[in-house]
Short mmCIF file of C-alpha atoms in Angstrom, two decimals:
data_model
loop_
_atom_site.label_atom_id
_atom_site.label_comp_id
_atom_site.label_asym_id
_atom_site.label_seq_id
_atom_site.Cartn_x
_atom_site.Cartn_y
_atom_site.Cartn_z
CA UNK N 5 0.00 0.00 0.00
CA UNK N 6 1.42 3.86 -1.01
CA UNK N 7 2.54 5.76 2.14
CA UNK N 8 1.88 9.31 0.16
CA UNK N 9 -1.76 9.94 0.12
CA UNK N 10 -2.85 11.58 -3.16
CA UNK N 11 -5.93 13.96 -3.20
CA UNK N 12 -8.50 14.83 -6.00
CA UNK N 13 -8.16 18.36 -7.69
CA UNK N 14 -10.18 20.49 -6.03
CA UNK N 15 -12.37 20.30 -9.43
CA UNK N 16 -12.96 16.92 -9.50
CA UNK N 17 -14.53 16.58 -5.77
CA UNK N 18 -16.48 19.52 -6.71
CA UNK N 19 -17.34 17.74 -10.20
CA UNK N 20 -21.18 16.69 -9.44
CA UNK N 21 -21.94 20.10 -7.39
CA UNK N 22 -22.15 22.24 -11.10
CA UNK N 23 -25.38 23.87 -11.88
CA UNK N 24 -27.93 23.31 -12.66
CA UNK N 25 -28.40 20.32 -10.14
CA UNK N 26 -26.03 22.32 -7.42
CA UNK N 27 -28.43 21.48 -4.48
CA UNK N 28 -28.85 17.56 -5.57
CA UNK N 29 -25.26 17.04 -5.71
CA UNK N 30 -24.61 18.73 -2.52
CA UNK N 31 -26.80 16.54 -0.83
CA UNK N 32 -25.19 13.14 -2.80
CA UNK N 33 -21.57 14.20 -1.31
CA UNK N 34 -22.88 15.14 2.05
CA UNK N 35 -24.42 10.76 1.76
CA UNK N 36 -21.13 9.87 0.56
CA UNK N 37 -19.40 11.81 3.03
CA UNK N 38 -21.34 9.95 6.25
CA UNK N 39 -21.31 6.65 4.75
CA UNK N 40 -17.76 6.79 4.14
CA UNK N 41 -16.96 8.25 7.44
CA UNK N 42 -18.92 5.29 9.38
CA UNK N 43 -17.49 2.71 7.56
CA UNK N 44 -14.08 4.19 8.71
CA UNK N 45 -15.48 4.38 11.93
CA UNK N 46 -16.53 1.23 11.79
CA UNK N 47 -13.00 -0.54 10.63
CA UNK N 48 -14.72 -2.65 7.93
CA UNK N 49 -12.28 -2.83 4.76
CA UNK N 50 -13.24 -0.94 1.69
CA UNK N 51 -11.58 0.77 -1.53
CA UNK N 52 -13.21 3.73 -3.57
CA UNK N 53 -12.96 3.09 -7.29
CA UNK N 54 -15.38 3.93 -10.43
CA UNK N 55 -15.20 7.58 -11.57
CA UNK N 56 -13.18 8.57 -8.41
CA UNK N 57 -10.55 6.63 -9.42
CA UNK N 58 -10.29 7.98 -12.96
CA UNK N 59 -10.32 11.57 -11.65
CA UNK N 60 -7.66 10.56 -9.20
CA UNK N 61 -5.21 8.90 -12.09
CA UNK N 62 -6.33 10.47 -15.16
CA UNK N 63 -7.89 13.73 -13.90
CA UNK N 64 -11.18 12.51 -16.18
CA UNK N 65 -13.96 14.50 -14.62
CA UNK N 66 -16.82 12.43 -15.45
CA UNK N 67 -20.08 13.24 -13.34
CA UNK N 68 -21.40 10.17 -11.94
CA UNK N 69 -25.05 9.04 -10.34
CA UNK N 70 -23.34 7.13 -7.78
CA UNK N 71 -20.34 5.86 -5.55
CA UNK N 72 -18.52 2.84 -6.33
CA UNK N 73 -17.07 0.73 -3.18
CA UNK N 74 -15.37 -2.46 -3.67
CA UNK N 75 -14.80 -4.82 -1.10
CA UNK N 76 -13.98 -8.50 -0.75
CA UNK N 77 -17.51 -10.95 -0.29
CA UNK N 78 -15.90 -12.21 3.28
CA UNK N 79 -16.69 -8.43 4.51
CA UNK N 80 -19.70 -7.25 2.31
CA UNK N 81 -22.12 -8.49 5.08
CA UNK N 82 -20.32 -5.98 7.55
CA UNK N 83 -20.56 -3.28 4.82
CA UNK N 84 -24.07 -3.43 4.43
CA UNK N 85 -24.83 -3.77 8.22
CA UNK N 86 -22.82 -0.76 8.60
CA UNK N 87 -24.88 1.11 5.87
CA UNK N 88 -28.13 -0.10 6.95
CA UNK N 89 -27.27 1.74 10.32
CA UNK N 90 -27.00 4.72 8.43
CA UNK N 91 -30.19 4.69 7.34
CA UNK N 92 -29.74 2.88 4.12
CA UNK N 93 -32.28 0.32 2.16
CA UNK N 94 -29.33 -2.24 1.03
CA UNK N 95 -29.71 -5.32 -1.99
CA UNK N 96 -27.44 -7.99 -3.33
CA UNK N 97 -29.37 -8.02 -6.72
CA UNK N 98 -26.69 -10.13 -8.06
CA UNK N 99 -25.34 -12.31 -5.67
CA UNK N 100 -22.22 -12.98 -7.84
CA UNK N 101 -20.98 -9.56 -8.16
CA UNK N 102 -22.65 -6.37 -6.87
CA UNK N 103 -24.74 -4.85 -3.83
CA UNK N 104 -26.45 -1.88 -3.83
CA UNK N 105 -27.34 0.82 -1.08
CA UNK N 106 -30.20 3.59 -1.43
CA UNK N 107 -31.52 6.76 0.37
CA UNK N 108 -33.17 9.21 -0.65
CA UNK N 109 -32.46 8.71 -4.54
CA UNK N 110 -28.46 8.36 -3.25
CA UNK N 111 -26.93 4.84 -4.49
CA UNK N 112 -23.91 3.57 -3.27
CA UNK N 113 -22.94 0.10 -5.46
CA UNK N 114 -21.08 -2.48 -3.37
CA UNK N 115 -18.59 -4.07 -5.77
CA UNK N 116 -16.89 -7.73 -4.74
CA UNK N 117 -16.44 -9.16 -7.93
CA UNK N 118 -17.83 -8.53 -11.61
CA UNK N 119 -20.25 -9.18 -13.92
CA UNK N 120 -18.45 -12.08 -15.50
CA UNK N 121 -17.05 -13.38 -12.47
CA UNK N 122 -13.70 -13.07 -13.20
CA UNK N 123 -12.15 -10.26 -11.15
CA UNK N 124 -12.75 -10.91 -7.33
CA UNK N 125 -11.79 -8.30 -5.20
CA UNK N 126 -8.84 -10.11 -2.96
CA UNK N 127 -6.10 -9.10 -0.60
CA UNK N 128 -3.81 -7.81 -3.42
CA UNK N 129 -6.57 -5.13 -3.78
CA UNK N 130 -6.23 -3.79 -0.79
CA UNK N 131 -2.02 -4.14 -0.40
CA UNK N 132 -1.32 -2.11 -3.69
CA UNK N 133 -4.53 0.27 -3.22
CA UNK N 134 -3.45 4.20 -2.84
CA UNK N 135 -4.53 6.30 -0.37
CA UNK N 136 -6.21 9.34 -0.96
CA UNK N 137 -9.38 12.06 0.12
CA UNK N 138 -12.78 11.52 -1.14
CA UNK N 139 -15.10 14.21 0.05
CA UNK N 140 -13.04 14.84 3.34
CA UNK N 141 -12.88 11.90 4.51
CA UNK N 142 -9.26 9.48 3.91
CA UNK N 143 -9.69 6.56 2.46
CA UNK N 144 -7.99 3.84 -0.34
CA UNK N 145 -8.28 3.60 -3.95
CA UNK N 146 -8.44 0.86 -5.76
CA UNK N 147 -5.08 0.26 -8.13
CA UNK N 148 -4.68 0.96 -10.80
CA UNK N 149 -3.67 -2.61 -12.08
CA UNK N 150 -6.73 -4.10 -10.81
CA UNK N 151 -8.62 -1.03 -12.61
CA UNK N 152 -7.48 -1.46 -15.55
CA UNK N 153 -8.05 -5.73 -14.99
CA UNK N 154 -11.81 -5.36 -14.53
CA UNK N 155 -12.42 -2.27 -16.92
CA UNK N 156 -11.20 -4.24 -19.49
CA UNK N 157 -13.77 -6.88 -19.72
CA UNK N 158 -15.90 -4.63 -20.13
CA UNK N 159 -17.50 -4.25 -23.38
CA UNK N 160 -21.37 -4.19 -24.35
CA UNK N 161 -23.31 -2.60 -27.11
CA UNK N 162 -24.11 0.28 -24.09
CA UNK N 163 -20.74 0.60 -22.49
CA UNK N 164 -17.55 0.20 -23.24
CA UNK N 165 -14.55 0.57 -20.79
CA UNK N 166 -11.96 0.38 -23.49
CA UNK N 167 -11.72 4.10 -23.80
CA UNK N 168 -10.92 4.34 -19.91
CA UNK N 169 -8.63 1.43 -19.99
CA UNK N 170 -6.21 3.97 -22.86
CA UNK N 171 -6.64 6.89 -20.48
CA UNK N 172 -5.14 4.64 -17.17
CA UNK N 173 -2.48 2.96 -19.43
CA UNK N 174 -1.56 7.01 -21.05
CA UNK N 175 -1.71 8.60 -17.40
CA UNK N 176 -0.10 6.02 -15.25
CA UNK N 177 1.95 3.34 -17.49
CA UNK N 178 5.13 3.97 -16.41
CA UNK N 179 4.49 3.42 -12.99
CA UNK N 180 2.22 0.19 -13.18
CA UNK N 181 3.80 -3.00 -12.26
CA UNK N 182 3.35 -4.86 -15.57
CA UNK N 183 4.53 -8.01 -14.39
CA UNK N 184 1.45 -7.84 -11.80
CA UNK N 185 -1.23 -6.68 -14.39
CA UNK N 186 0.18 -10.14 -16.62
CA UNK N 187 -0.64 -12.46 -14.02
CA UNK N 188 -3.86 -10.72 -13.13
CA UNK N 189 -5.02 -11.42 -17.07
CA UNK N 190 -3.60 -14.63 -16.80
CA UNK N 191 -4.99 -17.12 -19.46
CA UNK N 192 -7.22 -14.13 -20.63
CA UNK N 193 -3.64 -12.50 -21.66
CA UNK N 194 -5.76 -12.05 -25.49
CA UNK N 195 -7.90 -9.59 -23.54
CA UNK N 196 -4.51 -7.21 -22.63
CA UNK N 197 -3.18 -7.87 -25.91
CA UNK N 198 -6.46 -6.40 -27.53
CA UNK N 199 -6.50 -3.14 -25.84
CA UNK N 200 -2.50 -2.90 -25.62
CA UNK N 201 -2.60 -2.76 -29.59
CA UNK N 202 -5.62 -0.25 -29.52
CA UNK N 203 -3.65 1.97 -27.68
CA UNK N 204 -0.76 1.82 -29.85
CA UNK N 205 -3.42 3.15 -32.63
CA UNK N 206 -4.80 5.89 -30.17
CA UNK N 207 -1.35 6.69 -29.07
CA UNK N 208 1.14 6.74 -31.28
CA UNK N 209 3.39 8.75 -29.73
CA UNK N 210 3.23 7.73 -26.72
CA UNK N 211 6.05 4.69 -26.13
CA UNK N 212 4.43 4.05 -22.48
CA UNK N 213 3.75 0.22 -22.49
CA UNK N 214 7.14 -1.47 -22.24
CA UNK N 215 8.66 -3.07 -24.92
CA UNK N 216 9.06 -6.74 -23.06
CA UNK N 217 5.39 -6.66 -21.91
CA UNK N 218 4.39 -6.42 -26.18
CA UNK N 219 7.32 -8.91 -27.31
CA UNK N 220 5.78 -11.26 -24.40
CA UNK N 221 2.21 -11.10 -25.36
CA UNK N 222 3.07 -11.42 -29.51
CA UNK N 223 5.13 -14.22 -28.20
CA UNK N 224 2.16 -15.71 -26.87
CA UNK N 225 0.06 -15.08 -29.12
CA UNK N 226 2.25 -16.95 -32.08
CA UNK N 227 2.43 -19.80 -29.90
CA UNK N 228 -1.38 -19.80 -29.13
CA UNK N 229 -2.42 -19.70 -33.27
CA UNK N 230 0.00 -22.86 -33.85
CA UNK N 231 -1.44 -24.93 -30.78
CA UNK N 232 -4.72 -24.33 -32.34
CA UNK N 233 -3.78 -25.22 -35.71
CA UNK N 234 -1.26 -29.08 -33.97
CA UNK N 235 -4.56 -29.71 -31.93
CA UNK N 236 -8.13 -29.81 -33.05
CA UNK N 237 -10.57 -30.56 -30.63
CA UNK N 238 -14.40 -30.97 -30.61
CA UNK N 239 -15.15 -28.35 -28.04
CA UNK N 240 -16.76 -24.95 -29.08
CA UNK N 241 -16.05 -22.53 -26.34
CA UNK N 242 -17.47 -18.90 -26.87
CA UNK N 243 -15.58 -16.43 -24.67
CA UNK N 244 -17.43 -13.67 -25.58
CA UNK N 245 -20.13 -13.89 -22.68
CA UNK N 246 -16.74 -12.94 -20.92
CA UNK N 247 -17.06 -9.79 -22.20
CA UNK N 248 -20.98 -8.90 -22.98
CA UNK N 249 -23.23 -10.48 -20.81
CA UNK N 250 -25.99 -9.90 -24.01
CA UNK N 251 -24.44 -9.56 -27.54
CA UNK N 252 -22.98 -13.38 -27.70
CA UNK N 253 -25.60 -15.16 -26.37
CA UNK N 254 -27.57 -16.38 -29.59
CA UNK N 255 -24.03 -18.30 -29.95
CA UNK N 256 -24.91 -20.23 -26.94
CA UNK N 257 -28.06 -21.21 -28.98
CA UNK N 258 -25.80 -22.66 -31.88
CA UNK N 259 -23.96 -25.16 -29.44
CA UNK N 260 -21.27 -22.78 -28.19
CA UNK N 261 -19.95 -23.57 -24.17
CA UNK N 262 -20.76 -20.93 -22.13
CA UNK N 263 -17.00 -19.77 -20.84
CA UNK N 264 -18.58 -18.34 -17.52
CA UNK N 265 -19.26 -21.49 -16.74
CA UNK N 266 -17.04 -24.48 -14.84
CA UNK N 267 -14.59 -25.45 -15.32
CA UNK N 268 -13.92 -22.55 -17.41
CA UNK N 269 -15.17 -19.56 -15.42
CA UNK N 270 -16.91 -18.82 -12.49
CA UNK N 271 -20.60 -18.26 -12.40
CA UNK N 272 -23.00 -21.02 -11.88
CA UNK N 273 -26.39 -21.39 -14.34
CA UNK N 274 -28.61 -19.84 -11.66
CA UNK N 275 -26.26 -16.78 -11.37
CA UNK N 276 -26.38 -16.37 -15.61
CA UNK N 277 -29.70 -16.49 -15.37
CA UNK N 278 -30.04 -13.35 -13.11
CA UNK N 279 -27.34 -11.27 -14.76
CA UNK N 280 -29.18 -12.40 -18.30
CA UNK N 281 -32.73 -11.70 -17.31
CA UNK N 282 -31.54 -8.02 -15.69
CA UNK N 283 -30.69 -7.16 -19.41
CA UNK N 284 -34.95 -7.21 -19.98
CA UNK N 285 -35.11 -5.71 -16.75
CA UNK N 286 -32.88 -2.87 -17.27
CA UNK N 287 -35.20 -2.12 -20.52
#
């Protein structure tokens, strides 16, 4: 964890209070302020991220309808309780991923994993997190490694992360611990690779990703099209669920494995079925 705390510009804490909905966002930072604040009190673990931390590493002012906390599922029951005390109406509307706290039209969303299922929020979260001030109150940021890990899964026909993913990687690269962000991709490496060449194309001028981290991927990458080509195998996996919980699924019709499922991922058929019927839901 960083010993130098790092504060928002003054402009980004005060990014939500603009006209014409001064008195609204007042009264959203005042919520964030307490709940923050008791959960400090409190002692029960917790890391800002979302649009906070993209105003804290990219200076992106972005205003946003709510907070994002992310904690790790052993301690969300704590979190909530701790909420609920201040008044809130708390949810786990999907029990694989995300909680969600209310009052008075303020949301805070409880974060512990994501929608895929692939990006738990663990110990290493919390020893590289950054500490910093959110609306007066001192608290830790998520990294950016592990920001830049979940963003980049992130990619449906409504929102796409990818953009946020070049800002981090522009802003911060030369101080992220590349070897760290590898092993967080892991056997999703292609996922890196992907946005690592997009930001060549967005950035050419900008040498920040390391030379060895590109040569390692490529080298991957060669060695992953030749495995496929030595060894054929019945299986039809579809990855892309990974990605968009919506825009792949009529592949899952035409006898495509689901990767979100064991062995491959994480999520179990009852959990798909939540995330999958919130897409009607949300319409």
């Amino acid at each position: 964890m960083s010993s130098s705390p790092l504060s928002l510009p003054r402009y980004a804490e005060r990014a939500c209070s603009e006209p014409p909905h001064a008195s609204h966002a007042l009264a959203s930072e005042a919520f964030y302020a307490r709940c923050l604040q008791d959960l400090t009190n409190a002692n029960v673990p917790f890391l800002a991220g979302g649009s906070y931390a993209l105003m804290q590493y990219c200076h992106l002012v972005r205003k946003t309808k709510d907070l994002d906390l992310f904690v790790r599922r052993r301690d969300l029951d704590a979190v909530l309780g701790v909420l609920r005390g201040a008044g809130c109406w708390t949810e786990v509307p999907f029990p694989h991923w995300l909680a969600k706290a209310h009052q008075d039209g303020q949301f805070i969303d409880i974060i512990f994993n994501s929608g895929n299922g692939l990006t738990a929020v663990d110990d290493d979260w919390f020893h590289h997190a950054t500490s910093t001030t959110l609306f007066g109150v001192d608290v830790l940021l998520c990294p950016i490694e592990e920001t830049i890990w979940s963003k980049s899964f992130v990619m449906e026909r409504e929102r796409f992360d990818g953009a946020d993913v070049a800002h981090l990687i522009v802003a911060q690269g030369h101080h992220l611990d590349w070897e760290r962000l590898l092993r967080r991709f892991g056997s999703r490496w292609p996922v890196l690779l992907g946005h690592l060449i997009f930001y060549s194309f967005i950035y050419p001028d900008e040498p920040t990703v390391p030379a060895w981290v590109m040569d390692e991927l490529f080298r991957r990458a060669r060695e992953d099209v030749a495995l496929r080509h030595a060894v054929r195998t019945q299986r039809r996996m579809c990855r892309g669920t990974l990605l968009s919980r919506e825009q792949y699924l009529p592949d899952l019709g035409r006898g495509f494995v689901d990767a979100r499922l064991p062995p491959y991922g994480t999520m179990s058929a009852h959990t798909i079925a939540i995330w999958t019927e919130a897409i009607r839901k949300n319409r």
